mmCIF file of C-alpha atoms in Angstrom:
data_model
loop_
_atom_site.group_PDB
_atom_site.id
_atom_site.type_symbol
_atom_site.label_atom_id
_atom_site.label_comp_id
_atom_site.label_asym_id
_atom_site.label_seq_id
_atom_site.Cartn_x
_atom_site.Cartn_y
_atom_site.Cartn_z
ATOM 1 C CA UNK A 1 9.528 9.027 18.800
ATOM 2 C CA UNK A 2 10.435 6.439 21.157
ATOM 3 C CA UNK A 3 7.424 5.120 22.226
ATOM 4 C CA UNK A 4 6.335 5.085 18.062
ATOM 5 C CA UNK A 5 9.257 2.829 17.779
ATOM 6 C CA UNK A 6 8.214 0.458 20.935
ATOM 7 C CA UNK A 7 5.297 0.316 19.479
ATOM 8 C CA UNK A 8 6.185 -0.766 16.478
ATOM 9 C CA UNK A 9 8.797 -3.204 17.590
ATOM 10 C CA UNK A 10 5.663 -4.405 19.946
ATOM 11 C CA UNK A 11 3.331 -5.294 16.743
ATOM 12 C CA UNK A 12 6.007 -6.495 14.401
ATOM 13 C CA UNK A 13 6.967 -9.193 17.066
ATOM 14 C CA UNK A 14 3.602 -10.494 18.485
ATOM 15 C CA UNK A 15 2.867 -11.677 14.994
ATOM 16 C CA UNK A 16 5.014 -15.005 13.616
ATOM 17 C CA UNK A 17 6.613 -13.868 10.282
ATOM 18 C CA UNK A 18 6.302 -10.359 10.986
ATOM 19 C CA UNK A 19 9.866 -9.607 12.148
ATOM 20 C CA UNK A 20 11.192 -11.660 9.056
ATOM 21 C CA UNK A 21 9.369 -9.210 6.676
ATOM 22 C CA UNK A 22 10.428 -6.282 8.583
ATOM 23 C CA UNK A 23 14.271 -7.714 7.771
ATOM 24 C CA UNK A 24 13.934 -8.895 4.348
ATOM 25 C CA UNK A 25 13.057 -5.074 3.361
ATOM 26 C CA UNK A 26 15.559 -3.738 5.098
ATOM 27 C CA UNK A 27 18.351 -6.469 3.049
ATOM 28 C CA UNK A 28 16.024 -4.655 0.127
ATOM 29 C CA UNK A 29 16.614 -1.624 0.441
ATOM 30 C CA UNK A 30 20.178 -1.435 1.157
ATOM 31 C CA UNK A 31 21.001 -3.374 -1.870
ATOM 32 C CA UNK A 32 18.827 -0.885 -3.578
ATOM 33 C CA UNK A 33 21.720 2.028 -1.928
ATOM 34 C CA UNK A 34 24.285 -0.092 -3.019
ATOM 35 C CA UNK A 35 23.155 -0.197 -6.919
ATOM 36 C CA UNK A 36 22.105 3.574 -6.120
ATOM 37 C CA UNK A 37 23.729 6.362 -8.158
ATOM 38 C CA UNK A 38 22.762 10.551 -7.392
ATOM 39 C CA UNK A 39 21.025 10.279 -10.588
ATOM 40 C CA UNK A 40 18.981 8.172 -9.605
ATOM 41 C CA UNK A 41 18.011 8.870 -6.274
ATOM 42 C CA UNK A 42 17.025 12.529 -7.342
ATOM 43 C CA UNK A 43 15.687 11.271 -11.454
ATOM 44 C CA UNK A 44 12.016 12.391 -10.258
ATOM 45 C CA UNK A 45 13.357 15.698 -9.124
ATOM 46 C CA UNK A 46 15.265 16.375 -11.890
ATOM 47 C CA UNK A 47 12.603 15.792 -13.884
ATOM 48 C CA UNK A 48 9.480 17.718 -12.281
ATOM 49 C CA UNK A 49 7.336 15.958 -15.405
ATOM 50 C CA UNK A 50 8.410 12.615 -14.176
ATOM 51 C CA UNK A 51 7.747 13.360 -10.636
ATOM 52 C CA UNK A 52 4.581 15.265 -11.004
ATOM 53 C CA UNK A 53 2.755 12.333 -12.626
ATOM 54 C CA UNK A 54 4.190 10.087 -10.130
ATOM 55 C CA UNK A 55 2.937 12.348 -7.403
ATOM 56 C CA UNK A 56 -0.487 12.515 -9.168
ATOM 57 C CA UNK A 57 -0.805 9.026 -9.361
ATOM 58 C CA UNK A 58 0.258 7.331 -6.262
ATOM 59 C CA UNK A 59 -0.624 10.175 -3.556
ATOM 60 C CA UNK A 60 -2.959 12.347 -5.229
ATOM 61 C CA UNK A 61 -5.627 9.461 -7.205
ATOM 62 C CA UNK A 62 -5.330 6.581 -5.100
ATOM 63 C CA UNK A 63 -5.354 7.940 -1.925
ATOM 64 C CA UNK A 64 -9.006 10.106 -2.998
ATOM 65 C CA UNK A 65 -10.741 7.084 -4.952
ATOM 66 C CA UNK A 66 -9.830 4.723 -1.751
ATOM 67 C CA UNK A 67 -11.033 8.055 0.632
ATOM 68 C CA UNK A 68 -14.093 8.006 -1.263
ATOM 69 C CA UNK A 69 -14.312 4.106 -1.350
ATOM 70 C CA UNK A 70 -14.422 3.771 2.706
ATOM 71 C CA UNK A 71 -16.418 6.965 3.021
ATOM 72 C CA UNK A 72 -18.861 5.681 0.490
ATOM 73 C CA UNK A 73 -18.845 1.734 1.539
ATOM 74 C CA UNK A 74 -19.934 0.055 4.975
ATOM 75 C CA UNK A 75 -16.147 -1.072 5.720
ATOM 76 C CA UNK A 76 -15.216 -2.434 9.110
ATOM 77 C CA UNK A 77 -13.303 0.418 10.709
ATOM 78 C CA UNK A 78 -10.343 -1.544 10.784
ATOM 79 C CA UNK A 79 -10.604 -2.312 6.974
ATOM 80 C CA UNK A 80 -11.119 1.260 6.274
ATOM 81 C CA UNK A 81 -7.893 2.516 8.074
ATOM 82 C CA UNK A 82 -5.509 -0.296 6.330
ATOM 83 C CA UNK A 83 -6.739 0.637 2.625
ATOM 84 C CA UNK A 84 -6.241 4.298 3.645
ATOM 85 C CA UNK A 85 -3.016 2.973 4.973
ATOM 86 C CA UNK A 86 -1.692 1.575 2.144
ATOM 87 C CA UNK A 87 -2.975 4.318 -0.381
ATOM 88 C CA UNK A 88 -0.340 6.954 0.899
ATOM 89 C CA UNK A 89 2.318 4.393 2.166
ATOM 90 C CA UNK A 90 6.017 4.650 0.313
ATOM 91 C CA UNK A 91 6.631 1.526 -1.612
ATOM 92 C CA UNK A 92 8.440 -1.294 -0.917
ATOM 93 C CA UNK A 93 11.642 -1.888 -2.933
ATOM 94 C CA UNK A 94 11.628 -4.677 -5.898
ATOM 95 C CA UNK A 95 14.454 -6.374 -7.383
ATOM 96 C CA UNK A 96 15.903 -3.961 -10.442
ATOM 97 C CA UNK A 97 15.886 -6.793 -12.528
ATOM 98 C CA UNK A 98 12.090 -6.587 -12.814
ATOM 99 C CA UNK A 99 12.402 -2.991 -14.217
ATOM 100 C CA UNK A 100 11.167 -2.188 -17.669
ATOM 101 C CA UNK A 101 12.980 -0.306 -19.984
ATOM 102 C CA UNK A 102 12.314 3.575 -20.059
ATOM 103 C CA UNK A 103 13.668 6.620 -22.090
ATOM 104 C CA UNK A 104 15.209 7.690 -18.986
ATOM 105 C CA UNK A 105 18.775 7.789 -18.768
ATOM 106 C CA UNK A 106 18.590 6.694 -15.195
ATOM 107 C CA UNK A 107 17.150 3.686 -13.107
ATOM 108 C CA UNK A 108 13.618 4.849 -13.139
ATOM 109 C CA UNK A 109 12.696 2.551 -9.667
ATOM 110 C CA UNK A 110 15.352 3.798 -7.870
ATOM 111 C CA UNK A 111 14.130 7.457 -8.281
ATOM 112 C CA UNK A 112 10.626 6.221 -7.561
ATOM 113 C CA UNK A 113 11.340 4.543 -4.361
ATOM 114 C CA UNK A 114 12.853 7.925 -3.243
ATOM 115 C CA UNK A 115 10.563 10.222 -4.446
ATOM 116 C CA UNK A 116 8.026 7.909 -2.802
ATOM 117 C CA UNK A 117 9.417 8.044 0.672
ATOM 118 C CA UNK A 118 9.582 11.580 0.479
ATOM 119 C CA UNK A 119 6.043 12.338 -0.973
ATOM 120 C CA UNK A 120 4.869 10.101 1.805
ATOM 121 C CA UNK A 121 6.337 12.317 4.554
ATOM 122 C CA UNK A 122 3.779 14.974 3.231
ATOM 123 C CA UNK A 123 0.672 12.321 1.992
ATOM 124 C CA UNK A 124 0.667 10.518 5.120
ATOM 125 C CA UNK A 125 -0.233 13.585 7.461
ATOM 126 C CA UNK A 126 -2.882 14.740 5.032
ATOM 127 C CA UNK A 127 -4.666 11.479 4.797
ATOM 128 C CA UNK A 128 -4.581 11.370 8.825
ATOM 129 C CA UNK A 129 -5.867 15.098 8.745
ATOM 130 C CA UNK A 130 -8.587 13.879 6.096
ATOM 131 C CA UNK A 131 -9.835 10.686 7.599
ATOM 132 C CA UNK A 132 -9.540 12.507 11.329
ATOM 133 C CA UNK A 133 -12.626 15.174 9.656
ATOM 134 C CA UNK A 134 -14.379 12.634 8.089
ATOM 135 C CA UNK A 135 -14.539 9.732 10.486
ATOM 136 C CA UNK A 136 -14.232 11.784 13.465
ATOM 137 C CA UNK A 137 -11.756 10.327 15.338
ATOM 138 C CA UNK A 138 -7.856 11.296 16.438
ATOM 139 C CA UNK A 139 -4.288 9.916 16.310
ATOM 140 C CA UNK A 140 -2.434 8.294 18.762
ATOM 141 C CA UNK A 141 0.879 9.808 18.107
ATOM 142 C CA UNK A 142 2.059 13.077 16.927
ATOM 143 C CA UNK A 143 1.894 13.903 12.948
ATOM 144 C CA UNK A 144 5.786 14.624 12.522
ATOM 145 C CA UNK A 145 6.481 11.385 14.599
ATOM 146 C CA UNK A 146 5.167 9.513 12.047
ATOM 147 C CA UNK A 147 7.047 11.143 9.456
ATOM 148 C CA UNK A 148 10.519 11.115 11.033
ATOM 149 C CA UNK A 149 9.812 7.530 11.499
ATOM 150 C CA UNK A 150 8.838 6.606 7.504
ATOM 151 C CA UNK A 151 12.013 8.294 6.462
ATOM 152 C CA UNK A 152 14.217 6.255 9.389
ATOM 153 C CA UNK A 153 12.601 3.258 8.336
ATOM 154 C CA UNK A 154 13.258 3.382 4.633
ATOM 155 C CA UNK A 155 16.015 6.720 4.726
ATOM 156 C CA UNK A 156 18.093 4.860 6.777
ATOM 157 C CA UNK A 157 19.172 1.199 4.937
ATOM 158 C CA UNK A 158 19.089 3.457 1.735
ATOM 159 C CA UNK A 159 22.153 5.682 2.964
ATOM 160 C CA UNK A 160 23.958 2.544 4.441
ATOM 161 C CA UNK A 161 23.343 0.993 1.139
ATOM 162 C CA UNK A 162 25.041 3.773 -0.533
ATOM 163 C CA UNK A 163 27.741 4.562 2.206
ATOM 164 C CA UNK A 164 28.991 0.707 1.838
ATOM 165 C CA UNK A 165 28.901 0.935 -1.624
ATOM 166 C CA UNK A 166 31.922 4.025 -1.612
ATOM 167 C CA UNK A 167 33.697 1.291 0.944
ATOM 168 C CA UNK A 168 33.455 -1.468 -0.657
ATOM 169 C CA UNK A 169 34.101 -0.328 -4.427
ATOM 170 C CA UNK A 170 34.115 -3.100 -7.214
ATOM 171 C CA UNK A 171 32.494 -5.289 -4.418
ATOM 172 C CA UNK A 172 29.329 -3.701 -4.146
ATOM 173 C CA UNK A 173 27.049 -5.251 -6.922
ATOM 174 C CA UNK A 174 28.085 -8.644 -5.910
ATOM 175 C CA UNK A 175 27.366 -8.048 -2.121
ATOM 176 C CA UNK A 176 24.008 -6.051 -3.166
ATOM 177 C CA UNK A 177 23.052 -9.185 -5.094
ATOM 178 C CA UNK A 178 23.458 -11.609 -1.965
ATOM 179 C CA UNK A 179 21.686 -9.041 -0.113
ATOM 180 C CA UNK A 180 18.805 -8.801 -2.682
ATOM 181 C CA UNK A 181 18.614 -13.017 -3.163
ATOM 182 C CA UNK A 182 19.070 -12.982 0.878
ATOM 183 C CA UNK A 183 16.325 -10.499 0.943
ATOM 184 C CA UNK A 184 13.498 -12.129 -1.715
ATOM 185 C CA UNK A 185 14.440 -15.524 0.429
ATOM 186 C CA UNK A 186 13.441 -13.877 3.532
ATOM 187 C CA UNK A 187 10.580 -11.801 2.107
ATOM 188 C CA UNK A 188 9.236 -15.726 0.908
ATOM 189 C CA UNK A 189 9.647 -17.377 3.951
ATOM 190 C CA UNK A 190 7.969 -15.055 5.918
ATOM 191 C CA UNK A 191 4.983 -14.531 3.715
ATOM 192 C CA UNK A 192 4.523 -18.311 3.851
ATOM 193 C CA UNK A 193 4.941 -18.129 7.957
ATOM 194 C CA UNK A 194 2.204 -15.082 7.692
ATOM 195 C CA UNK A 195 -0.189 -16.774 5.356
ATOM 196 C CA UNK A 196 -0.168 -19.897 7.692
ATOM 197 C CA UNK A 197 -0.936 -18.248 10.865
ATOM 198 C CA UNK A 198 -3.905 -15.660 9.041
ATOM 199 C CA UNK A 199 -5.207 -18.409 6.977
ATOM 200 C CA UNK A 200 -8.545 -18.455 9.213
ATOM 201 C CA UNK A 201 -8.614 -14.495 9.346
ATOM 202 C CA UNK A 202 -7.997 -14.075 5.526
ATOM 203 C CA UNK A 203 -10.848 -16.902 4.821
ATOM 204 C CA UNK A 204 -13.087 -15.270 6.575
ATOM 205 C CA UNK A 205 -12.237 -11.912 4.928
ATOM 206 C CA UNK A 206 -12.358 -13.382 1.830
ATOM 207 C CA UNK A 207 -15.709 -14.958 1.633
ATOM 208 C CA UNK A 208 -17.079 -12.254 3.260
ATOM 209 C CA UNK A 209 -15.945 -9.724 0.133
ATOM 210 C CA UNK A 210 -13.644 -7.522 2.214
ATOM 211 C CA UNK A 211 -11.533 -9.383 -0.778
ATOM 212 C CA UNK A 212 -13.194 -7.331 -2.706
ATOM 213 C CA UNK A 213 -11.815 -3.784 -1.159
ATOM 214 C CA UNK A 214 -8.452 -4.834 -1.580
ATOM 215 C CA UNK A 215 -8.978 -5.731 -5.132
ATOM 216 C CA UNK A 216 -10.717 -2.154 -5.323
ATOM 217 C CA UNK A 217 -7.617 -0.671 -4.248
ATOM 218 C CA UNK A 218 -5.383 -2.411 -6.417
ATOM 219 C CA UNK A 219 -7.483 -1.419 -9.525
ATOM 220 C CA UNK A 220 -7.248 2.219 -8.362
ATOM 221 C CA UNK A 221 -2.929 1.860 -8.154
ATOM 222 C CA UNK A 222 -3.281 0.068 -11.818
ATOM 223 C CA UNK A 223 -5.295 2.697 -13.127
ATOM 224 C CA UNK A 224 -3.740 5.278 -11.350
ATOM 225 C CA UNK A 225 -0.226 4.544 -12.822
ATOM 226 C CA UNK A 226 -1.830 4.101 -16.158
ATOM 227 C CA UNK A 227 -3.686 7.244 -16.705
ATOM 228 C CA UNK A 228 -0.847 9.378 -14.897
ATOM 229 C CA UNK A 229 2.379 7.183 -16.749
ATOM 230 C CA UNK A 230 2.660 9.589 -20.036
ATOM 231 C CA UNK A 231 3.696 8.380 -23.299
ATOM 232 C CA UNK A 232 6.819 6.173 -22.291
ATOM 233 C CA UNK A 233 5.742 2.799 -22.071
ATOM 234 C CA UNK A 234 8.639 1.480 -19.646
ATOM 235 C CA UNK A 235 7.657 4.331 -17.291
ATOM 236 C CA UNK A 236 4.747 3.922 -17.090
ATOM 237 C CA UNK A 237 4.519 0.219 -16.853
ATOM 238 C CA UNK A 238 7.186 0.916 -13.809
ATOM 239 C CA UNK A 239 5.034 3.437 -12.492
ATOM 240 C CA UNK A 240 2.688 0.644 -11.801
ATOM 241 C CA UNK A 241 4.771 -2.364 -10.655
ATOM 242 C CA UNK A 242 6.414 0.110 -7.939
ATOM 243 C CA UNK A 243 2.931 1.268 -6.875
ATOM 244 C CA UNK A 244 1.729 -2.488 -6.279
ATOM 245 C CA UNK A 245 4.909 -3.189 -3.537
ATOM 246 C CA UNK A 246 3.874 -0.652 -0.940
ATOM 247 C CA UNK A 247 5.750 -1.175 2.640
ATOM 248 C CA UNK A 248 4.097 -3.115 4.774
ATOM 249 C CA UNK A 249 5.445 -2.119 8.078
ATOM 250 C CA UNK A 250 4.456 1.624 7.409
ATOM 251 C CA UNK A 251 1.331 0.501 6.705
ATOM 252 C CA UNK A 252 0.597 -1.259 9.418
ATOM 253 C CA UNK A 253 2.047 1.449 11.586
ATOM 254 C CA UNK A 254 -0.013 4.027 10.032
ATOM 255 C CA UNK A 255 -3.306 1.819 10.563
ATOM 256 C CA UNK A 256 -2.563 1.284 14.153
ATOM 257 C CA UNK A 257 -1.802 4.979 14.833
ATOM 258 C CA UNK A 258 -5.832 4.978 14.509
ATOM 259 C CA UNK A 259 -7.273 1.705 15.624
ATOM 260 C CA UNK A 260 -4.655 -0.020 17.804
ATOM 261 C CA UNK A 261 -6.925 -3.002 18.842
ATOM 262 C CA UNK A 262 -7.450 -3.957 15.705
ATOM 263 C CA UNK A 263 -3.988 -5.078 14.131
ATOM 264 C CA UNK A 264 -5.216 -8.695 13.576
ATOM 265 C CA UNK A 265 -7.461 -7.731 10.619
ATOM 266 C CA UNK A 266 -4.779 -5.104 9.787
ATOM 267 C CA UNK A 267 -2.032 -7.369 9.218
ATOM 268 C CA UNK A 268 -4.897 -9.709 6.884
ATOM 269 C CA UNK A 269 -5.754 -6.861 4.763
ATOM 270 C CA UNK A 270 -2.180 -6.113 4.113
ATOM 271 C CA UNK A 271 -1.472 -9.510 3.386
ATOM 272 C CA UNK A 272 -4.377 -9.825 1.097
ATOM 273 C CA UNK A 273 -3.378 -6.800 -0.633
ATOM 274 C CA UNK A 274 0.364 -7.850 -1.076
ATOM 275 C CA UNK A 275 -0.575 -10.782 -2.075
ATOM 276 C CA UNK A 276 -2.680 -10.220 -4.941
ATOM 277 C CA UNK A 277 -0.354 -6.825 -6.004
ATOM 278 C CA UNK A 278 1.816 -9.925 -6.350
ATOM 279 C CA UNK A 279 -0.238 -11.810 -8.701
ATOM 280 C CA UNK A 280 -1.344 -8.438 -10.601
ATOM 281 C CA UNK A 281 2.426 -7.610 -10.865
ATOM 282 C CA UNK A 282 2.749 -10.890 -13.068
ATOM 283 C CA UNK A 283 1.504 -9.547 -16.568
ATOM 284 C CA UNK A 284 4.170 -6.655 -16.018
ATOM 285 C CA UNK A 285 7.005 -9.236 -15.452
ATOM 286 C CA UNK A 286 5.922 -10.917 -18.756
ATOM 287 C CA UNK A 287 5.741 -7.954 -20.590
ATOM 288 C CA UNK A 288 9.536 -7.246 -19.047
ATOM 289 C CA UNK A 289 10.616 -10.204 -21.020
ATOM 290 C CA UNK A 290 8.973 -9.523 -24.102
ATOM 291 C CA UNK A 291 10.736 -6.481 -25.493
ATOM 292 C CA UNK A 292 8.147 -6.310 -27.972
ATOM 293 C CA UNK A 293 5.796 -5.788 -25.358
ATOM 294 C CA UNK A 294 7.364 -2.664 -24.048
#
């Protein structure tokens, strides 16, 4: 477990930006434990309907339409393991603000983002066990390593978040606000400082249609979160802007577990693919603000 985490430390700070990211989550998610209730960390679980299509679409579909879309395609190998990457990665908190309005009588992405980082604990080792039959190859690093580390990574700021918000009382939704504007600022910055540095990489990537994969990929969590959503409209809606912000550190961790040469391209693809989730997470804002639209 130690030498995951040097190893991660070790990739997050050879790239400019990188660290940055790595923080502004972390500010991310423990505002998210701060605004977090027992409701609705455990919504999904109380309601197995809820969770089931969650679990359906964000580990079950888009994990096997990307498996088939590297098995099927002649991706670089390095392309190949960051899609599969991101297709069982937990997501990334989003600001609560952006949330839609469901039938659910709690915060429907705060019982994603947990359910997520638990379903990942059990998608992440099949997709390794998968890919390692299929493209022959093995891990670096034990298979419950990497799961102990998903759930200190994103299991950890969470229970601060909520610890410090039993401490600080009436306090908490004005310090989980700083720490959410403290976080976007940082998540900003740092994309700008990444984008700089991979402009060359992501060019190149770009004209040579691996664009084209990540777009793939983001029209299988789209779909995905559409055909899997049921009939509330807010849910579903939610379903999808969660499943567009998946964690990027994971991911990249994940990725490197098979090819750990490669993490140049790596850290493009994830880029690419936050980046346009990004722009395909725009008509779902809009719609946010149009109640009509929900």
């Amino acid at each position: 477990m130690n030498e995951l985490l040097g190893i991660k430390n070790e990739l997050l700070g050879a790239w400019p930006g990188i660290p940055l990211l790595d923080a502004s989550i972390m500010m991310l998610l423990t505002a998210l434990g701060l605004r977090t209730r027992p409701a609705d960390a455990l919504l999904l679980f109380r309601k197995p309907l809820l969770g089931v299509r969650a679990l359906l679409a964000m580990f079950v579909f888009v994990p096997a339409c990307t498996l088939l879309m590297t098995w099927s395609l002649p991706l670089e190998p390095a392309i190949r393991a960051s899609l599969l990457a991101m297709s069982v990665a937990p997501l990334c908190p989003i600001p609560l603000r952006a949330a839609l309005k469901t039938d659910t009588d709690s915060d429907y992405l705060l019982g994603l983002q947990v359910f997520s980082a638990v379903a990942s604990i059990a998608a992440v080792p099949a997709m390794l066990a998968l890919s390692e039959l299929i493209f022959e190859f093995e891990t670096r690093y034990p298979i419950v390593d990497i799961a102990f580390f998903i759930m200190k990574q994103i299991g950890l700021p969470l229970v601060a978040g909520m610890v410090l918000a039993r401490l600080l009382g009436g306090k908490r939704e004005c310090v989980a606000l700083w720490l959410e504007r403290a976080g976007l600022i940082a998540m900003i910055i740092s994309m700008a400082i990444i984008v700089y540095f991979l402009v060359p990489k992501v060019w190149y990537m770009t004209i040579n249609g691996r664009l084209l994969s990540v777009l793939a990929l983001i029209g299988f969590v789209v779909l995905g979160g559409h055909l899997f959503g049921g009939a509330d409209r807010g849910a579903r809606d939610n379903l999808v802007m969660g499943s567009l912000q998946r964690h990027p550190a994971i991911s990249l961790l994940i990725a490197t577990t098979v090819l750990p040469a490669e993490e140049a391209t790596m850290i493009a693809i994830i880029i690419m693919f936050v980046l346009a989730g990004n722009v395909a997470f725009i008509p779902y804002m809009i719609k946010r603000k149009d109640p009509a639209g929900t």
